[in-house]
Amino acid sequence: MRPHRLRVTAFGAFAGSEQVTFDDLDGLFLLHGETGAGKTTLLDAIAFALYGRVPGARGTARRLRSDHASPGTSTEVELEATIGGRRLRVTRKPEQLRPKKSGVGVTAEPASVRLAELSISGTWESKSTRTGEVDAEIENLMGMSAAQFFQVVLLPQGEFARFLRADAKDKEALLQKLFGTDRFSRAEDWLADRRRATDKEVAAAEGTIAQLVAQVAQAAGVPVPGQAPAPGQAHDPAAALDPTAASDPATWTAALAACALAERDTAARLVVLRRDDLDRALASRTAAGQLADRQRRRRDALTRQAELQAAEPEVGRLGPAAAALSAAGRQQQSRAGLLEALRAVVRQAAAEDETAASARIRADALSAELDRGESEAQRRREERPKVERARGLASQAAAALPAAQADADTAHRVAGDCAALLREHAKRGRLYEAHLTVREKSLAAQTEALRVRTARIDGMRAELAAQMTDGSPCPVCGSIDHPDPVDAESFPPVSRDEEDAAFALASDAALAAEQAGAEVAAIDALLGDLAQRLAGAGFALPVALADGSGTAETGDAATLTDSAAAAQLAADQLETEAARLRDTAAELAAWQRELDDLDEAIARQRTRLAELTEQRSAALADAHAADARAADRRAELAAQLGHDQDLETAIGAATRLAEALIQAAAVADLLADPDLDVPLDPPAPVAETAAAVEAGQQAHDEANNSHGTAQHRAGQIASLQPRLEAALAAVAPLSERAARIRHLADLANGTGNANQYKMTLSSFVLAARLEEVAAAASERLLAMTAGRYSLVHSDARRGNAKAGLSLLACDAWTGIDRDTATLSGGETFLASLALALGLADVVTAESAGTPMEALFVDEGFGTLDEETLDEVMNVLDGLRAGGRIVGIVSHVSELRQRIPARIHVRKSRTGSHIEITTG
């Protein structure tokens, strides 16, 4: 990577745009300026353009925009560089706030990037504007990550002095970041994972074996080899005889299987013997049970025979012969059948009794209904005269209603006209007064109009008189003599408009007086019409009102008011009477319907009473007939029984005797059976044979259980034995493989005895890289120290620290390898610079051969004397001679005389600026 041009805008300490062309600086240049001016900011800009971030703690602050920049200036970095043989231009903007294009306030503008390449034709061609694509492309061309670039190109202040004196852990962290030894760490982790996995496989296999051994011991009922037997657990004879049972589970299992088979065969033979004993006991119990059943049946038959003879003497009289008992039983059954037939006669008599009772109940109900009917008929006959009188009154009201309604209507009209006459009379008074007022105003307006006209004529005369002079002709008569001219001051002028206005007012007043007079005339006509109608209706009016002139006095008006009130009262009374007659007449149809309904109900009631009387007579006749039939049935029953006893009692006695005789015949047949010809004493040995069967069954069950247990134990051991042998065969190769993997994992992770330096695989690789770095750094350190110092790699351990990551300073003057911590400040700077340059060479070689043609060294030169500074400058000149661009960031003033090409950064209140001296 070789930079050609860098432009920064509103970045860091720079408020505006500043540009550096590296091609003009002749390879080696000095970057100097005041503290805080922004020297390191230029290096940050290069890093930001390439990787989108800046090194060190400044990268965590995420604040790249200049505080001095104006709001409208956008922060931007543009870098032109040759990377991997391609001329590229990278333009980056960080995320920043900018003013809104519309409205007030600010808005967040996301980060952006543009990558362009210089074509053969000399024009820039855009390659990408996507951040991910640009970052991947640049990192691929650079051949190193941002962290590596920050360490080998931008040599930071004090970083390599700290690395030189750092412990093994810190060196390992930095070297891993630079050389990317993650693949070796992953190999260590993979081997550790494989070790844990194989250990788990072996542990699982051994657990399977232990589980199978425990299952065999559980199946055999013996303790696991090497363990004390549990309480109640059998002792293992095979384990007692074989002292290798715990170490050889296969042999121990085979011995247990043989013992289990022998126990199974012995238990099978015992089951056969116990079955024979049980069969004999069962046969004895069956014979005893049969004898006990015959004895019970004979005892029950004798007991039943004695009970029947005691209950029915007829049974004892006939003796034990079954045939005689059976014939007597059939005879009694026939008699019971004949008696049963007489039940129908009893039921017929009872039915006739129920018929008679039902007929009497019906007759009683009809009698009650007859009584109610008679009462209802009497009530209706008494009610009919009242209804007839009400109908007559309603008929009379209907006849008088038209005349009464006509009188009420006439009275209402008279009252209405009288009220209207009173209202209109009062209204005429008001209109008449208004007419007089308006007429007076009209006369006054006409008088005023005539006065204005006269005044105007006088004014005109005065005007003519004012214009006449002696000897001039009069414009009216033509005379030149003017003996009596009008005085203009006595007759002021009146305009035509004033005259027209006065006559307009007079005309309006006359029109208003005419309209008021018309309204009075209309009221007078209405009053005359109302007076004529009232006079025609016979209503007496005051004389002044009767002629319709409307000129009545105040007393006449009061009389009219009283007459109107009296007319309204009479009209209301007549209307009330007409309403009463109307309501009464409205009930005429209802009273007529009620009278008709009452007559019809009386007729129906008379017919119904005749029907009820006939029905009651029929019901009483039915009751008498049913009583006669019931007496006939009872006489028939008494003739059939022949005794003074109840039918049910006779049927019960015959039935019980028949059943006793038949049962006695059955008992006689049973006692005659030869199978029941057994002695009742001694009783059958049922309890003894049952106890023998129970004992035999228990012994047989115990033998069966023992045989089942032995057979199950033998089967379980037989099924577990091949599984245990297979598990024992499988665990051996697993253990061998796990041991090999454990050895490799311990070796790679530095934990095994075979790794004498206790160094992990990744540490070993880093130690090799550090050895290469020490060799490359020693070449430059020897040149800068006149052949005195070089750096050597050491594998020695310090305490518990990892071995292989130590550096020593070899002093050629004493021949002793010293700790780098014993070097002076200047010597430390030289060693650190040499280490940084050597590390850059090794990292560049690791980065697929991508040449790093730029190097920036930040500070440290102030600790060197003049002679040593010459040596360092010679080394840096050697880097420039190799084609590199070397930038030195320093405050040392002597370097300004030694290095002609300079970039001077000046700071101010408005931001920093750059001054470039090309030399």
PDB file of C-alpha atoms in Angstrom, residues 415-568:
ATOM      1  CA  ALA A 415    -122.642  33.868  22.915  1.00  0.00           C
ATOM      2  CA  GLY A 416    -119.942  33.871  20.176  1.00  0.00           C
ATOM      3  CA  ASP A 417    -121.475  36.812  18.299  1.00  0.00           C
ATOM      4  CA  CYS A 418    -121.914  38.741  21.523  1.00  0.00           C
ATOM      5  CA  ALA A 419    -118.254  38.184  22.445  1.00  0.00           C
ATOM      6  CA  ALA A 420    -117.165  39.145  18.916  1.00  0.00           C
ATOM      7  CA  LEU A 421    -119.330  42.314  19.103  1.00  0.00           C
ATOM      8  CA  LEU A 422    -117.672  43.232  22.388  1.00  0.00           C
ATOM      9  CA  ARG A 423    -114.118  42.659  20.975  1.00  0.00           C
ATOM     10  CA  GLU A 424    -114.759  44.530  17.732  1.00  0.00           C
ATOM     11  CA  HIS A 425    -116.425  47.429  19.620  1.00  0.00           C
ATOM     12  CA  ALA A 426    -113.313  47.831  21.755  1.00  0.00           C
ATOM     13  CA  LYS A 427    -111.105  47.551  18.658  1.00  0.00           C
ATOM     14  CA  ARG A 428    -113.217  50.250  16.855  1.00  0.00           C
ATOM     15  CA  GLY A 429    -112.582  52.667  19.707  1.00  0.00           C
ATOM     16  CA  ARG A 430    -108.818  52.213  19.348  1.00  0.00           C
ATOM     17  CA  LEU A 431    -108.939  52.527  15.534  1.00  0.00           C
ATOM     18  CA  TYR A 432    -111.177  55.591  15.741  1.00  0.00           C
ATOM     19  CA  GLU A 433    -108.776  57.380  18.087  1.00  0.00           C
ATOM     20  CA  ALA A 434    -105.888  56.471  15.796  1.00  0.00           C
ATOM     21  CA  HIS A 435    -107.859  57.779  12.785  1.00  0.00           C
ATOM     22  CA  LEU A 436    -108.419  61.131  14.487  1.00  0.00           C
ATOM     23  CA  THR A 437    -104.732  61.454  15.330  1.00  0.00           C
ATOM     24  CA  VAL A 438    -103.567  60.602  11.809  1.00  0.00           C
ATOM     25  CA  ARG A 439    -106.143  62.976  10.255  1.00  0.00           C
ATOM     26  CA  GLU A 440    -104.888  65.832  12.436  1.00  0.00           C
ATOM     27  CA  LYS A 441    -101.296  65.064  11.396  1.00  0.00           C
ATOM     28  CA  SER A 442    -102.372  65.055   7.719  1.00  0.00           C
ATOM     29  CA  LEU A 443    -104.011  68.496   8.045  1.00  0.00           C
ATOM     30  CA  ALA A 444    -100.898  69.857   9.761  1.00  0.00           C
ATOM     31  CA  ALA A 445     -98.635  68.414   7.019  1.00  0.00           C
ATOM     32  CA  GLN A 446    -100.781  69.948   4.262  1.00  0.00           C
ATOM     33  CA  THR A 447    -100.667  73.319   6.033  1.00  0.00           C
ATOM     34  CA  GLU A 448     -96.864  73.089   6.319  1.00  0.00           C
ATOM     35  CA  ALA A 449     -96.526  72.155   2.620  1.00  0.00           C
ATOM     36  CA  LEU A 450     -98.548  75.250   1.597  1.00  0.00           C
ATOM     37  CA  ARG A 451     -96.397  77.397   3.902  1.00  0.00           C
ATOM     38  CA  VAL A 452     -93.183  76.078   2.330  1.00  0.00           C
ATOM     39  CA  ARG A 453     -94.512  76.736  -1.159  1.00  0.00           C
ATOM     40  CA  THR A 454     -95.453  80.330  -0.216  1.00  0.00           C
ATOM     41  CA  ALA A 455     -92.004  80.826   1.329  1.00  0.00           C
ATOM     42  CA  ARG A 456     -90.369  79.566  -1.850  1.00  0.00           C
ATOM     43  CA  ILE A 457     -92.369  81.998  -4.012  1.00  0.00           C
ATOM     44  CA  ASP A 458     -91.392  84.840  -1.654  1.00  0.00           C
ATOM     45  CA  GLY A 459     -87.785  83.751  -1.818  1.00  0.00           C
ATOM     46  CA  MET A 460     -87.913  83.768  -5.603  1.00  0.00           C
ATOM     47  CA  ARG A 461     -89.312  87.325  -5.530  1.00  0.00           C
ATOM     48  CA  ALA A 462     -86.551  88.415  -3.193  1.00  0.00           C
ATOM     49  CA  GLU A 463     -83.952  86.898  -5.486  1.00  0.00           C
ATOM     50  CA  LEU A 464     -85.367  88.762  -8.524  1.00  0.00           C
ATOM     51  CA  ALA A 465     -85.464  91.985  -6.529  1.00  0.00           C
ATOM     52  CA  ALA A 466     -81.838  91.556  -5.554  1.00  0.00           C
ATOM     53  CA  GLN A 467     -80.825  91.280  -9.212  1.00  0.00           C
ATOM     54  CA  MET A 468     -82.716  94.438 -10.332  1.00  0.00           C
ATOM     55  CA  THR A 469     -80.992  97.856 -10.423  1.00  0.00           C
ATOM     56  CA  ASP A 470     -82.220 101.240 -11.309  1.00  0.00           C
ATOM     57  CA  GLY A 471     -82.765 101.515 -15.061  1.00  0.00           C
ATOM     58  CA  SER A 472     -82.717  97.745 -15.661  1.00  0.00           C
ATOM     59  CA  PRO A 473     -85.932  96.107 -16.916  1.00  0.00           C
ATOM     60  CA  CYS A 474     -87.934  93.849 -14.601  1.00  0.00           C
ATOM     61  CA  PRO A 475     -87.622  90.222 -15.762  1.00  0.00           C
ATOM     62  CA  VAL A 476     -91.325  89.760 -14.896  1.00  0.00           C
ATOM     63  CA  CYS A 477     -93.040  92.861 -16.191  1.00  0.00           C
ATOM     64  CA  GLY A 478     -90.267  94.597 -18.124  1.00  0.00           C
ATOM     65  CA  SER A 479     -90.655  97.877 -16.299  1.00  0.00           C
ATOM     66  CA  ILE A 480     -87.552  99.884 -15.595  1.00  0.00           C
ATOM     67  CA  ASP A 481     -89.155 101.406 -12.532  1.00  0.00           C
ATOM     68  CA  HIS A 482     -89.003  99.475  -9.307  1.00  0.00           C
ATOM     69  CA  PRO A 483     -90.985 101.401  -6.778  1.00  0.00           C
ATOM     70  CA  ASP A 484     -91.356  98.701  -4.050  1.00  0.00           C
ATOM     71  CA  PRO A 485     -88.728  95.875  -4.362  1.00  0.00           C
ATOM     72  CA  VAL A 486     -88.916  92.968  -1.914  1.00  0.00           C
ATOM     73  CA  ASP A 487     -86.432  92.899   0.940  1.00  0.00           C
ATOM     74  CA  ALA A 488     -84.218  89.805   0.414  1.00  0.00           C
ATOM     75  CA  GLU A 489     -83.334  89.601   4.105  1.00  0.00           C
ATOM     76  CA  SER A 490     -87.017  89.268   5.093  1.00  0.00           C
ATOM     77  CA  PHE A 491     -87.580  86.321   2.736  1.00  0.00           C
ATOM     78  CA  PRO A 492     -84.737  83.809   2.859  1.00  0.00           C
ATOM     79  CA  PRO A 493     -84.549  81.486  -0.181  1.00  0.00           C
ATOM     80  CA  VAL A 494     -86.253  78.021  -0.134  1.00  0.00           C
ATOM     81  CA  SER A 495     -85.099  75.299  -2.519  1.00  0.00           C
ATOM     82  CA  ARG A 496     -87.212  73.109  -4.766  1.00  0.00           C
ATOM     83  CA  ASP A 497     -86.082  70.032  -2.828  1.00  0.00           C
ATOM     84  CA  GLU A 498     -87.427  71.462   0.419  1.00  0.00           C
ATOM     85  CA  GLU A 499     -90.755  72.150  -1.250  1.00  0.00           C
ATOM     86  CA  ASP A 500     -90.909  68.606  -2.728  1.00  0.00           C
ATOM     87  CA  ALA A 501     -90.043  67.083   0.649  1.00  0.00           C
ATOM     88  CA  ALA A 502     -92.815  69.027   2.417  1.00  0.00           C
ATOM     89  CA  PHE A 503     -95.446  67.965  -0.144  1.00  0.00           C
ATOM     90  CA  ALA A 504     -94.198  64.331   0.035  1.00  0.00           C
ATOM     91  CA  LEU A 505     -94.736  64.367   3.806  1.00  0.00           C
ATOM     92  CA  ALA A 506     -98.215  65.831   3.336  1.00  0.00           C
ATOM     93  CA  SER A 507     -99.076  63.145   0.744  1.00  0.00           C
ATOM     94  CA  ASP A 508     -97.887  60.323   3.075  1.00  0.00           C
ATOM     95  CA  ALA A 509     -99.894  61.774   5.967  1.00  0.00           C
ATOM     96  CA  ALA A 510    -103.039  62.009   3.803  1.00  0.00           C
ATOM     97  CA  LEU A 511    -102.608  58.397   2.666  1.00  0.00           C
ATOM     98  CA  ALA A 512    -102.230  57.236   6.300  1.00  0.00           C
ATOM     99  CA  ALA A 513    -105.401  59.151   7.298  1.00  0.00           C
ATOM    100  CA  GLU A 514    -107.279  57.544   4.420  1.00  0.00           C
ATOM    101  CA  GLN A 515    -106.155  54.016   5.453  1.00  0.00           C
ATOM    102  CA  ALA A 516    -107.167  54.664   9.096  1.00  0.00           C
ATOM    103  CA  GLY A 517    -110.600  55.848   7.951  1.00  0.00           C
ATOM    104  CA  ALA A 518    -111.030  52.684   5.841  1.00  0.00           C
ATOM    105  CA  GLU A 519    -110.210  50.485   8.839  1.00  0.00           C
ATOM    106  CA  VAL A 520    -112.837  52.304  10.976  1.00  0.00           C
ATOM    107  CA  ALA A 521    -115.431  51.847   8.214  1.00  0.00           C
ATOM    108  CA  ALA A 522    -114.667  48.107   8.007  1.00  0.00           C
ATOM    109  CA  ILE A 523    -115.121  47.720  11.758  1.00  0.00           C
ATOM    110  CA  ASP A 524    -118.438  49.639  11.581  1.00  0.00           C
ATOM    111  CA  ALA A 525    -119.700  47.260   8.872  1.00  0.00           C
ATOM    112  CA  LEU A 526    -118.730  44.177  10.954  1.00  0.00           C
ATOM    113  CA  LEU A 527    -120.427  45.631  14.060  1.00  0.00           C
ATOM    114  CA  GLY A 528    -123.613  46.223  12.058  1.00  0.00           C
ATOM    115  CA  ASP A 529    -123.683  42.653  10.798  1.00  0.00           C
ATOM    116  CA  LEU A 530    -123.141  41.199  14.311  1.00  0.00           C
ATOM    117  CA  ALA A 531    -125.948  43.461  15.713  1.00  0.00           C
ATOM    118  CA  GLN A 532    -128.403  42.304  13.055  1.00  0.00           C
ATOM    119  CA  ARG A 533    -127.615  38.588  13.764  1.00  0.00           C
ATOM    120  CA  LEU A 534    -128.068  39.048  17.506  1.00  0.00           C
ATOM    121  CA  ALA A 535    -131.323  40.954  17.001  1.00  0.00           C
ATOM    122  CA  GLY A 536    -132.539  38.190  14.720  1.00  0.00           C
ATOM    123  CA  ALA A 537    -131.754  35.625  17.478  1.00  0.00           C
ATOM    124  CA  GLY A 538    -133.857  37.690  19.929  1.00  0.00           C
ATOM    125  CA  PHE A 539    -130.886  38.964  21.943  1.00  0.00           C
ATOM    126  CA  ALA A 540    -131.549  42.402  23.474  1.00  0.00           C
ATOM    127  CA  LEU A 541    -128.806  45.005  22.721  1.00  0.00           C
ATOM    128  CA  PRO A 542    -128.330  48.608  23.892  1.00  0.00           C
ATOM    129  CA  VAL A 543    -129.932  51.110  21.481  1.00  0.00           C
ATOM    130  CA  ALA A 544    -126.556  52.626  20.531  1.00  0.00           C
ATOM    131  CA  LEU A 545    -125.262  49.163  19.534  1.00  0.00           C
ATOM    132  CA  ALA A 546    -128.470  47.898  17.982  1.00  0.00           C
ATOM    133  CA  ASP A 547    -128.264  50.426  15.098  1.00  0.00           C
ATOM    134  CA  GLY A 548    -124.714  49.280  14.285  1.00  0.00           C
ATOM    135  CA  SER A 549    -123.161  52.792  14.515  1.00  0.00           C
ATOM    136  CA  GLY A 550    -120.551  51.744  17.111  1.00  0.00           C
ATOM    137  CA  THR A 551    -120.975  54.969  19.074  1.00  0.00           C
ATOM    138  CA  ALA A 552    -122.076  53.362  22.369  1.00  0.00           C
ATOM    139  CA  GLU A 553    -121.180  54.918  25.660  1.00  0.00           C
ATOM    140  CA  THR A 554    -119.192  53.339  28.456  1.00  0.00           C
ATOM    141  CA  GLY A 555    -122.335  52.147  30.274  1.00  0.00           C
ATOM    142  CA  ASP A 556    -123.618  50.447  27.156  1.00  0.00           C
ATOM    143  CA  ALA A 557    -120.330  48.543  26.841  1.00  0.00           C
ATOM    144  CA  ALA A 558    -120.592  47.294  30.447  1.00  0.00           C
ATOM    145  CA  THR A 559    -124.167  46.163  29.799  1.00  0.00           C
ATOM    146  CA  LEU A 560    -122.970  44.350  26.680  1.00  0.00           C
ATOM    147  CA  THR A 561    -120.249  42.605  28.716  1.00  0.00           C
ATOM    148  CA  ASP A 562    -122.802  41.344  31.252  1.00  0.00           C
ATOM    149  CA  SER A 563    -125.124  40.184  28.466  1.00  0.00           C
ATOM    150  CA  ALA A 564    -122.289  38.281  26.774  1.00  0.00           C
ATOM    151  CA  ALA A 565    -121.420  36.498  30.059  1.00  0.00           C
ATOM    152  CA  ALA A 566    -125.068  35.555  30.618  1.00  0.00           C
ATOM    153  CA  ALA A 567    -125.350  34.255  27.022  1.00  0.00           C
ATOM    154  CA  GLN A 568    -122.226  32.090  27.481  1.00  0.00           C
TER     155      GLN A 568
END
